[in-house]
Amino acid sequence: MKPHGPIPPAFRADASGMLLIGGDRAEALADAAGDTPLFVYDSAMLTARVAEWRAAMPKQVQLHYAMKANPYAPLLALMAGLVDGFDVASGGELKAALASGMAAAHISFAGPGKRDRELEAAITAGATLNLESMGEGERALSIAERLGVVPRLAVRVNPDFDLKGSGMKMGGGAKPFGVDAAAVPALVRRLIDAGADWRGFHIFAGSQALDATAIADTQAQTVTLAARLANDIGAPPPLVNLGGGMGVPYFPGDTAVDAAAVGAALAETLGDRDPVLANSGFAMELGRWLVAEAGVYLTRIVDRKTSHGETFLVTDGGLHHQLAASGNFGTVIRRNYPIAVASRFGEAPAETVSVVGCLCTPLDRLGDQVALPRADVGDLVAIFQAGAYGATASPAAFLGQGPAQEMLV
Ligand SMILES: Cc1ncc(COP(=O)(O)O)c(C=O)c1O
């Protein structure tokens, strides 16, 4: 038997043992969707999560949602009313962000390899470009000149440090992201001299960290770096985007980030900041911490079989919707995501089984030798922490399977 990750404590069952999501029975949600597999996102949990962040963080820090984590349109529309801005990573996401109702002035666009048409769309809309290189800066300036508009340009800084313990390191050393810190002052002076509306710095050192101290230390280094750059440039940044980094507990032994501790440390860091940043705004940019826990992936068991003494529950879902849960998206060693039998939620385990998907590859495993209550053909399996990097971060078209249903409740 191998352990699975911790099931988010907010989830409950009804009297019959059926998992409830947003107050609705999992089976009723699958009926309403008309088919499985199905992603369900709980709007009350999303709202509560944003409220938790705001209660923990200093009032002056804005909250930006990195929509790459989950761009489902009804969820985006909800988030547009809850957060202070969106971070987008492509022209497609920019379009979706604008359609959600988020004002262009509160949208920033980071990501390497922006094409000219994407730069033009952002400049035309009035969104802020987080420039990833000197070359991108020059292309943005010449596009803006051709259009006859003043572009809103910030510079993404490749810091000389990374976020310790993070699942994904986005700074420290040679990186395709951002401009090396040493080269930033020259680029910002060039932008200001060219008449651009310089919006400040974007400094994203890493993501999926659970250690509040590591996140707080990185934020302190980020504020120090922003001050040093501002002093070199001789102009204060209107906004310092501190990046994100707050992760969620996916695996056995993981524990939730202590958001209050991150907030308390950040209040201290900002209280002690260099005077050059006295009038600067600050933001954090979070994806998965905001949306992962509110999402559940429901997949139905279509076969139950044994092979060489091992029991397999074969489902209609798989890695084409849940690449990360299968262990094939950014993890070195495969470990089990939080998983349960939806109709026997909270019941004691009765057997050890492997839950697999319907793809003809040994990679398609949603639960490897997990202890679960007895489940049969027709039962629903629930994978938790499924609200981020699921539907759009998985190869839905692989083997002609197609996308999952999605629902916001
Ligand atoms: C620039 C940028 N912003 C935000 C995020 C979102 O990270 P997370 O979903 O872990 O909060 C990422 C993730 O890679 C990123 O690269």
CSV table of C-alpha atoms and ligand atoms in Angstrom, one decimal:
chain,number,residue,atom,x,y,z
A,1,MET,CA,0.0,0.0,0.0
A,2,LYS,CA,1.2,3.5,-0.8
A,3,PRO,CA,-0.2,6.6,0.9
A,4,HIS,CA,-2.1,9.3,-0.9
A,5,GLY,CA,-2.0,13.1,-0.3
A,6,PRO,CA,-4.2,14.7,2.3
A,7,ILE,CA,-7.9,15.3,1.3
A,8,PRO,CA,-8.7,19.0,1.8
A,9,PRO,CA,-10.5,19.1,5.2
A,10,ALA,CA,-13.4,21.2,4.0
A,11,PHE,CA,-15.0,18.2,2.1
A,12,ARG,CA,-17.9,16.2,3.7
A,13,ALA,CA,-20.3,13.5,2.8
A,14,ASP,CA,-24.1,13.4,3.2
A,15,ALA,CA,-25.8,10.8,5.4
A,16,SER,CA,-25.5,8.1,2.7
A,17,GLY,CA,-21.7,8.6,2.4
A,18,MET,CA,-21.8,10.5,-0.9
A,19,LEU,CA,-19.2,13.2,-1.3
A,20,LEU,CA,-20.7,16.8,-1.4
A,21,ILE,CA,-19.2,19.5,-3.5
A,22,GLY,CA,-20.6,23.0,-3.0
A,23,GLY,CA,-23.5,21.3,-1.1
A,24,ASP,CA,-24.4,19.0,-4.0
A,25,ARG,CA,-24.0,15.2,-4.2
A,26,ALA,CA,-21.1,14.2,-6.5
A,27,GLU,CA,-23.4,11.7,-8.3
A,28,ALA,CA,-26.1,14.4,-8.9
A,29,LEU,CA,-23.4,16.7,-10.3
A,30,ALA,CA,-22.3,14.0,-12.7
A,31,ASP,CA,-26.0,13.6,-13.7
A,32,ALA,CA,-26.4,17.3,-14.3
A,33,ALA,CA,-23.2,17.4,-16.4
A,34,GLY,CA,-24.6,14.6,-18.5
A,35,ASP,CA,-21.3,12.8,-18.7
A,36,THR,CA,-18.1,12.0,-16.9
A,37,PRO,CA,-15.2,12.7,-16.4
A,38,LEU,CA,-16.1,16.0,-14.8
A,39,PHE,CA,-14.2,18.9,-13.1
A,40,VAL,CA,-16.3,20.6,-10.4
A,41,TYR,CA,-15.2,23.9,-9.0
A,42,ASP,CA,-16.8,25.2,-5.7
A,43,SER,CA,-17.4,28.9,-5.9
A,44,ALA,CA,-17.9,29.3,-2.1
A,45,MET,CA,-14.4,27.7,-1.6
A,46,LEU,CA,-12.9,30.1,-4.1
A,47,THR,CA,-14.5,33.1,-2.4
A,48,ALA,CA,-13.4,31.9,1.0
A,49,ARG,CA,-9.8,31.4,-0.3
A,50,VAL,CA,-9.5,34.9,-1.5
A,51,ALA,CA,-10.9,36.2,1.8
A,52,GLU,CA,-8.4,34.0,3.7
A,53,TRP,CA,-5.6,35.6,1.7
A,54,ARG,CA,-6.8,39.1,2.3
A,55,ALA,CA,-7.2,38.5,6.0
A,56,ALA,CA,-3.6,37.2,6.1
A,57,MET,CA,-1.8,39.8,4.0
A,58,PRO,CA,-1.0,43.5,4.6
A,59,LYS,CA,-3.8,45.6,3.2
A,60,GLN,CA,-1.6,47.4,0.8
A,61,VAL,CA,-0.7,44.3,-1.1
A,62,GLN,CA,-2.9,43.5,-4.2
A,63,LEU,CA,-3.9,40.1,-5.2
A,64,HIS,CA,-3.4,39.0,-8.9
A,65,TYR,CA,-4.7,35.7,-10.2
A,66,ALA,CA,-2.4,33.8,-12.6
A,67,MET,CA,-5.1,32.4,-14.8
A,68,LYS,CA,-2.9,29.8,-16.3
A,69,ALA,CA,-3.9,27.7,-13.3
A,70,ASN,CA,-7.5,27.6,-14.4
A,71,PRO,CA,-9.0,29.7,-17.2
A,72,TYR,CA,-12.5,28.1,-17.2
A,73,ALA,CA,-14.7,31.1,-18.2
A,74,PRO,CA,-17.3,31.0,-15.4
A,75,LEU,CA,-14.5,30.6,-12.8
A,76,LEU,CA,-12.6,33.6,-14.4
A,77,ALA,CA,-15.7,35.7,-14.3
A,78,LEU,CA,-16.1,34.9,-10.6
A,79,MET,CA,-12.4,35.6,-9.9
A,80,ALA,CA,-12.6,38.9,-11.8
A,81,GLY,CA,-14.9,40.2,-9.1
A,82,LEU,CA,-12.7,38.9,-6.2
A,83,VAL,CA,-9.1,39.8,-7.1
A,84,ASP,CA,-7.3,43.0,-8.0
A,85,GLY,CA,-5.8,41.8,-11.3
A,86,PHE,CA,-5.1,39.0,-13.7
A,87,ASP,CA,-1.7,37.7,-14.9
A,88,VAL,CA,-2.0,36.3,-18.4
A,89,ALA,CA,0.6,34.3,-20.4
A,90,SER,CA,-0.5,34.4,-24.0
A,91,GLY,CA,-2.7,36.4,-26.4
A,92,GLY,CA,-5.4,33.7,-25.9
A,93,GLU,CA,-5.4,34.3,-22.2
A,94,LEU,CA,-5.5,38.0,-22.7
A,95,LYS,CA,-8.6,37.6,-24.7
A,96,ALA,CA,-10.2,35.4,-22.1
A,97,ALA,CA,-9.2,37.9,-19.3
A,98,LEU,CA,-10.8,40.8,-21.1
A,99,ALA,CA,-13.9,38.8,-21.8
A,100,SER,CA,-14.2,38.0,-18.1
A,101,GLY,CA,-14.8,41.6,-17.2
A,102,MET,CA,-11.3,42.3,-15.7
A,103,ALA,CA,-10.2,45.9,-16.7
A,104,ALA,CA,-7.2,45.9,-19.1
A,105,ALA,CA,-5.4,48.3,-16.7
A,106,HIS,CA,-5.4,45.4,-14.1
A,107,ILE,CA,-4.1,42.8,-16.5
A,108,SER,CA,-0.4,42.0,-16.9
A,109,PHE,CA,1.1,39.7,-19.5
A,110,ALA,CA,4.3,37.7,-18.6
A,111,GLY,CA,5.9,34.9,-20.5
A,112,PRO,CA,8.8,34.4,-22.9
A,113,GLY,CA,8.3,34.3,-26.7
A,114,LYS,CA,5.5,36.8,-27.0
A,115,ARG,CA,4.8,37.3,-30.7
A,116,ASP,CA,4.4,40.7,-32.2
A,117,ARG,CA,0.7,40.2,-32.6
A,118,GLU,CA,0.4,39.4,-28.9
A,119,LEU,CA,2.4,42.5,-28.0
A,120,GLU,CA,0.2,44.6,-30.2
A,121,ALA,CA,-3.0,43.1,-28.7
A,122,ALA,CA,-1.8,43.9,-25.2
A,123,ILE,CA,-0.6,47.5,-26.0
A,124,THR,CA,-3.9,48.2,-27.9
A,125,ALA,CA,-6.0,46.9,-25.0
A,126,GLY,CA,-4.0,48.9,-22.4
A,127,ALA,CA,-2.7,45.9,-20.5
A,128,THR,CA,0.8,45.9,-19.0
A,129,LEU,CA,3.5,43.9,-20.6
A,130,ASN,CA,6.0,42.3,-18.3
A,131,LEU,CA,9.0,42.4,-20.6
A,132,GLU,CA,11.1,39.2,-20.7
A,133,SER,CA,14.1,40.6,-22.6
A,134,MET,CA,15.8,43.7,-24.1
A,135,GLY,CA,14.7,42.5,-27.6
A,136,GLU,CA,11.1,42.2,-26.5
A,137,GLY,CA,11.3,45.7,-25.0
A,138,GLU,CA,12.5,47.1,-28.4
A,139,ARG,CA,9.7,45.3,-30.3
A,140,ALA,CA,7.1,46.6,-27.8
A,141,LEU,CA,8.4,50.2,-28.2
A,142,SER,CA,8.4,50.1,-32.0
A,143,ILE,CA,4.9,48.5,-32.1
A,144,ALA,CA,3.6,51.3,-29.7
A,145,GLU,CA,5.2,54.0,-31.9
A,146,ARG,CA,3.5,52.6,-35.0
A,147,LEU,CA,0.2,52.5,-33.1
A,148,GLY,CA,0.7,56.0,-31.7
A,149,VAL,CA,0.0,54.9,-28.1
A,150,VAL,CA,2.0,55.1,-24.9
A,151,PRO,CA,2.6,51.4,-23.9
A,152,ARG,CA,2.4,50.2,-20.3
A,153,LEU,CA,5.6,48.3,-19.8
A,154,ALA,CA,7.1,46.6,-16.7
A,155,VAL,CA,10.2,44.6,-16.6
A,156,ARG,CA,10.3,41.0,-15.4
A,157,VAL,CA,13.5,40.6,-13.4
A,158,ASN,CA,15.5,37.3,-13.4
A,159,PRO,CA,16.6,37.5,-9.7
A,160,ASP,CA,19.9,36.2,-8.5
A,161,PHE,CA,18.0,33.9,-6.0
A,162,ASP,CA,15.4,31.3,-6.2
A,163,LEU,CA,12.5,30.2,-3.9
A,164,LYS,CA,13.9,27.5,-1.6
A,165,GLY,CA,11.9,24.3,-1.6
A,166,SER,CA,9.7,25.3,-4.5
A,167,GLY,CA,8.4,22.7,-6.9
A,168,MET,CA,9.3,25.0,-9.8
A,169,LYS,CA,12.3,27.4,-9.7
A,170,MET,CA,11.8,30.5,-11.9
A,171,GLY,CA,14.9,32.5,-10.9
A,172,GLY,CA,18.5,32.2,-9.9
A,173,GLY,CA,21.1,31.6,-12.6
A,174,ALA,CA,20.5,31.2,-16.4
A,175,LYS,CA,16.8,31.2,-17.1
A,176,PRO,CA,14.6,31.9,-20.2
A,177,PHE,CA,12.4,34.1,-18.0
A,178,GLY,CA,13.0,37.8,-17.4
A,179,VAL,CA,16.0,40.1,-17.7
A,180,ASP,CA,19.1,39.4,-15.6
A,181,ALA,CA,19.0,41.8,-12.6
A,182,ALA,CA,22.3,43.5,-13.7
A,183,ALA,CA,20.8,44.4,-17.1
A,184,VAL,CA,17.5,45.8,-15.7
A,185,PRO,CA,18.5,49.4,-15.0
A,186,ALA,CA,19.6,50.1,-18.6
A,187,LEU,CA,16.4,48.6,-20.0
A,188,VAL,CA,14.2,50.6,-17.6
A,189,ARG,CA,16.1,53.8,-18.5
A,190,ARG,CA,15.6,53.1,-22.2
A,191,LEU,CA,11.8,52.6,-21.7
A,192,ILE,CA,11.5,55.8,-19.7
A,193,ASP,CA,13.6,57.8,-22.3
A,194,ALA,CA,11.4,56.4,-25.1
A,195,GLY,CA,8.3,57.8,-23.4
A,196,ALA,CA,6.8,54.5,-22.2
A,197,ASP,CA,4.6,54.3,-19.1
A,198,TRP,CA,7.0,52.3,-17.0
A,199,ARG,CA,4.9,50.2,-14.6
A,200,GLY,CA,7.6,48.7,-12.4
A,201,PHE,CA,9.0,45.2,-11.7
A,202,HIS,CA,7.8,41.7,-11.9
A,203,ILE,CA,10.0,39.3,-9.9
A,204,PHE,CA,8.8,35.7,-9.8
A,205,ALA,CA,11.3,33.4,-8.1
A,206,GLY,CA,9.3,30.2,-8.0
A,207,SER,CA,6.1,28.4,-7.3
A,208,GLN,CA,4.6,25.5,-5.3
A,209,ALA,CA,6.4,26.1,-2.0
A,210,LEU,CA,4.8,25.1,1.3
A,211,ASP,CA,7.4,26.6,3.7
A,212,ALA,CA,6.2,30.0,4.9
A,213,THR,CA,9.7,30.9,6.0
A,214,ALA,CA,11.2,30.2,2.6
A,215,ILE,CA,8.4,32.3,0.9
A,216,ALA,CA,8.9,35.1,3.4
A,217,ASP,CA,12.7,35.1,2.9
A,218,THR,CA,12.3,35.2,-0.9
A,219,GLN,CA,9.8,38.1,-0.5
A,220,ALA,CA,12.3,40.0,1.7
A,221,GLN,CA,15.1,39.4,-0.9
A,222,THR,CA,12.6,40.5,-3.7
A,223,VAL,CA,11.9,43.8,-1.9
A,224,THR,CA,15.6,44.5,-1.3
A,225,LEU,CA,16.3,43.7,-5.0
A,226,ALA,CA,13.5,46.1,-6.2
A,227,ALA,CA,14.9,48.9,-4.0
A,228,ARG,CA,18.4,48.4,-5.3
A,229,LEU,CA,17.3,48.5,-8.9
A,230,ALA,CA,15.1,51.5,-8.2
A,231,ASN,CA,18.0,53.3,-6.7
A,232,ASP,CA,20.2,52.4,-9.7
A,233,ILE,CA,17.6,53.6,-12.1
A,234,GLY,CA,16.9,56.8,-10.1
A,235,ALA,CA,13.1,56.3,-10.3
A,236,PRO,CA,10.6,54.5,-8.0
A,237,PRO,CA,8.6,51.6,-9.6
A,238,PRO,CA,4.8,52.2,-9.5
A,239,LEU,CA,4.3,48.5,-8.8
A,240,VAL,CA,6.5,45.7,-7.4
A,241,ASN,CA,5.0,42.4,-8.3
A,242,LEU,CA,6.5,40.1,-5.7
A,243,GLY,CA,5.6,36.9,-7.6
A,244,GLY,CA,3.8,34.1,-5.8
A,245,GLY,CA,5.1,30.8,-4.6
A,246,MET,CA,2.4,29.7,-2.2
A,247,GLY,CA,1.7,26.0,-3.0
A,248,VAL,CA,-0.9,23.4,-1.9
A,249,PRO,CA,-0.5,20.0,-0.3
A,250,TYR,CA,-0.7,17.4,-3.0
A,251,PHE,CA,1.3,14.6,-1.5
A,252,PRO,CA,1.6,12.5,1.6
A,253,GLY,CA,3.3,14.5,4.3
A,254,ASP,CA,2.6,17.8,2.7
A,255,THR,CA,1.1,20.5,5.0
A,256,ALA,CA,-0.7,23.7,4.0
A,257,VAL,CA,1.3,27.0,3.8
A,258,ASP,CA,0.9,29.1,6.9
A,259,ALA,CA,-0.6,32.1,5.1
A,260,ALA,CA,-0.8,34.2,8.3
A,261,ALA,CA,2.9,33.7,8.8
A,262,VAL,CA,3.7,34.7,5.3
A,263,GLY,CA,1.5,37.8,5.7
A,264,ALA,CA,3.0,38.8,9.1
A,265,ALA,CA,6.6,38.5,7.7
A,266,LEU,CA,5.6,40.5,4.6
A,267,ALA,CA,4.1,43.3,6.8
A,268,GLU,CA,7.5,43.5,8.5
A,269,THR,CA,9.4,43.5,5.3
A,270,LEU,CA,7.3,46.2,3.8
A,271,GLY,CA,7.5,48.2,7.1
A,272,ASP,CA,11.3,48.2,6.8
A,273,ARG,CA,11.5,48.9,3.1
A,274,ASP,CA,14.0,51.3,1.5
A,275,PRO,CA,12.5,54.9,1.2
A,276,VAL,CA,12.8,54.6,-2.6
A,277,LEU,CA,9.8,52.2,-2.5
A,278,ALA,CA,7.8,54.4,-0.1
A,279,ASN,CA,5.0,55.1,-2.7
A,280,SER,CA,5.2,51.9,-4.6
A,281,GLY,CA,2.4,49.5,-4.8
A,282,PHE,CA,2.9,45.8,-4.2
A,283,ALA,CA,1.2,42.7,-5.6
A,284,MET,CA,1.4,38.9,-5.3
A,285,GLU,CA,0.5,36.7,-8.2
A,286,LEU,CA,-1.0,33.4,-7.3
A,287,GLY,CA,-2.5,30.6,-9.3
A,288,ARG,CA,-2.8,27.2,-7.7
A,289,TRP,CA,-3.1,28.4,-4.1
A,290,LEU,CA,-6.3,30.2,-5.1
A,291,VAL,CA,-8.0,27.6,-7.1
A,292,ALA,CA,-6.5,24.1,-6.6
A,293,GLU,CA,-8.4,23.1,-3.5
A,294,ALA,CA,-11.8,24.2,-4.8
A,295,GLY,CA,-11.6,21.7,-7.7
A,296,VAL,CA,-12.5,18.0,-7.7
A,297,TYR,CA,-12.1,15.7,-10.7
A,298,LEU,CA,-14.8,13.0,-10.8
A,299,THR,CA,-14.2,9.9,-13.0
A,300,ARG,CA,-16.4,6.8,-13.2
A,301,ILE,CA,-15.1,3.3,-12.9
A,302,VAL,CA,-15.8,1.3,-16.1
A,303,ASP,CA,-14.0,-1.9,-15.2
A,304,ARG,CA,-12.6,-3.7,-12.2
A,305,LYS,CA,-10.1,-6.4,-12.8
A,306,THR,CA,-7.2,-8.3,-11.3
A,307,SER,CA,-3.8,-9.0,-12.8
A,308,HIS,CA,-1.2,-11.1,-11.0
A,309,GLY,CA,-3.0,-10.5,-7.7
A,310,GLU,CA,-3.3,-6.7,-8.1
A,311,THR,CA,-6.7,-5.1,-8.3
A,312,PHE,CA,-7.2,-2.4,-10.9
A,313,LEU,CA,-10.1,0.1,-11.0
A,314,VAL,CA,-10.2,1.3,-14.6
A,315,THR,CA,-11.9,4.7,-15.0
A,316,ASP,CA,-13.2,6.8,-17.9
A,317,GLY,CA,-10.7,9.6,-16.9
A,318,GLY,CA,-6.9,9.7,-16.8
A,319,LEU,CA,-3.8,11.7,-17.5
A,320,HIS,CA,-5.4,13.4,-20.5
A,321,HIS,CA,-7.2,15.5,-17.9
A,322,GLN,CA,-5.0,15.0,-14.8
A,323,LEU,CA,-1.5,14.9,-16.1
A,324,ALA,CA,-0.1,16.2,-12.8
A,325,ALA,CA,-2.0,13.6,-10.7
A,326,SER,CA,-0.6,10.9,-13.0
A,327,GLY,CA,2.9,12.1,-12.0
A,328,ASN,CA,3.9,13.3,-15.5
A,329,PHE,CA,3.8,17.1,-15.1
A,330,GLY,CA,6.8,18.5,-13.2
A,331,THR,CA,7.4,15.7,-10.7
A,332,VAL,CA,10.4,13.4,-10.6
A,333,ILE,CA,9.0,10.6,-8.3
A,334,ARG,CA,5.4,9.6,-8.8
A,335,ARG,CA,3.3,10.0,-5.6
A,336,ASN,CA,-0.4,9.8,-5.1
A,337,TYR,CA,-2.6,12.8,-5.2
A,338,PRO,CA,-5.5,12.9,-2.6
A,339,ILE,CA,-8.1,10.4,-3.9
A,340,ALA,CA,-11.4,8.9,-2.6
A,341,VAL,CA,-14.3,6.8,-3.7
A,342,ALA,CA,-17.0,9.5,-3.9
A,343,SER,CA,-19.9,7.2,-2.9
A,344,ARG,CA,-18.1,5.9,0.2
A,345,PHE,CA,-16.4,9.2,1.3
A,346,GLY,CA,-14.9,8.9,4.7
A,347,GLU,CA,-15.4,5.2,5.0
A,348,ALA,CA,-12.5,3.1,6.2
A,349,PRO,CA,-10.4,1.5,3.5
A,350,ALA,CA,-11.2,-2.1,2.7
A,351,GLU,CA,-8.6,-3.0,0.0
A,352,THR,CA,-5.5,-1.8,-1.8
A,353,VAL,CA,-6.1,-1.0,-5.5
A,354,SER,CA,-4.6,0.9,-8.3
A,355,VAL,CA,-6.8,3.4,-10.0
A,356,VAL,CA,-5.9,3.8,-13.7
A,357,GLY,CA,-7.2,5.8,-16.6
A,358,CYS,CA,-8.5,4.6,-19.9
A,359,LEU,CA,-5.4,5.5,-21.9
A,360,CYS,CA,-3.3,2.6,-23.3
A,361,THR,CA,-0.1,3.6,-21.5
A,362,PRO,CA,1.4,2.6,-18.2
A,363,LEU,CA,1.8,6.3,-17.4
A,364,ASP,CA,-2.0,6.6,-17.0
A,365,ARG,CA,-2.2,6.0,-13.2
A,366,LEU,CA,-4.3,8.2,-11.0
A,367,GLY,CA,-3.8,6.2,-7.8
A,368,ASP,CA,-1.0,3.7,-7.3
A,369,GLN,CA,-1.7,0.9,-4.8
A,370,VAL,CA,-3.9,3.1,-2.6
A,371,ALA,CA,-6.1,1.9,0.2
A,372,LEU,CA,-9.8,2.7,-0.5
A,373,PRO,CA,-13.2,1.4,0.5
A,374,ARG,CA,-14.5,-1.3,-1.9
A,375,ALA,CA,-15.6,0.3,-5.2
A,376,ASP,CA,-17.2,-1.3,-8.2
A,377,VAL,CA,-18.1,-0.5,-11.8
A,378,GLY,CA,-20.3,2.6,-11.9
A,379,ASP,CA,-18.9,4.2,-8.8
A,380,LEU,CA,-17.3,7.6,-9.0
A,381,VAL,CA,-13.6,8.2,-8.0
A,382,ALA,CA,-12.7,11.8,-6.8
A,383,ILE,CA,-9.3,13.3,-7.2
A,384,PHE,CA,-8.7,16.4,-5.1
A,385,GLN,CA,-6.6,19.5,-5.5
A,386,ALA,CA,-7.8,19.3,-9.1
A,387,GLY,CA,-8.8,23.0,-9.6
A,388,ALA,CA,-5.4,24.0,-10.9
A,389,TYR,CA,-3.4,22.8,-13.9
A,390,GLY,CA,-5.9,20.1,-14.7
A,391,ALA,CA,-8.2,20.6,-17.7
A,392,THR,CA,-6.0,22.9,-19.7
A,393,ALA,CA,-2.6,21.6,-18.6
A,394,SER,CA,-3.3,18.0,-19.8
A,395,PRO,CA,-3.2,16.6,-23.3
A,396,ALA,CA,-7.0,16.2,-23.7
A,397,ALA,CA,-6.8,15.2,-27.3
A,398,PHE,CA,-4.4,12.3,-26.7
A,399,LEU,CA,-5.8,9.1,-28.2
A,400,GLY,CA,-8.9,10.9,-29.3
A,401,GLN,CA,-10.4,11.1,-25.8
A,402,GLY,CA,-11.4,14.8,-25.7
A,403,PRO,CA,-11.9,17.2,-22.9
A,404,ALA,CA,-13.6,16.6,-19.6
A,405,GLN,CA,-16.9,18.3,-18.6
A,406,GLU,CA,-16.4,21.4,-16.3
A,407,MET,CA,-18.8,23.0,-13.9
A,408,LEU,CA,-18.7,25.8,-11.4
A,409,VAL,CA,-21.2,25.3,-8.5
B,1,LIG,C1,5.0,34.1,-14.1
B,1,LIG,C2,4.2,33.2,-13.4
B,1,LIG,N1,3.2,33.7,-12.6
B,1,LIG,C3,2.4,32.9,-11.9
B,1,LIG,C4,2.5,31.5,-11.9
B,1,LIG,C5,1.6,30.7,-11.1
B,1,LIG,O1,2.2,29.8,-10.2
B,1,LIG,P1,1.3,29.1,-9.2
B,1,LIG,O2,0.1,28.5,-9.9
B,1,LIG,O3,2.1,28.0,-8.6
B,1,LIG,O4,0.8,30.0,-8.1
B,1,LIG,C6,3.6,31.0,-12.6
B,1,LIG,C7,3.8,29.5,-12.6
B,1,LIG,O5,4.7,28.9,-13.3
B,1,LIG,C8,4.4,31.8,-13.4
B,1,LIG,O6,5.4,31.3,-14.1
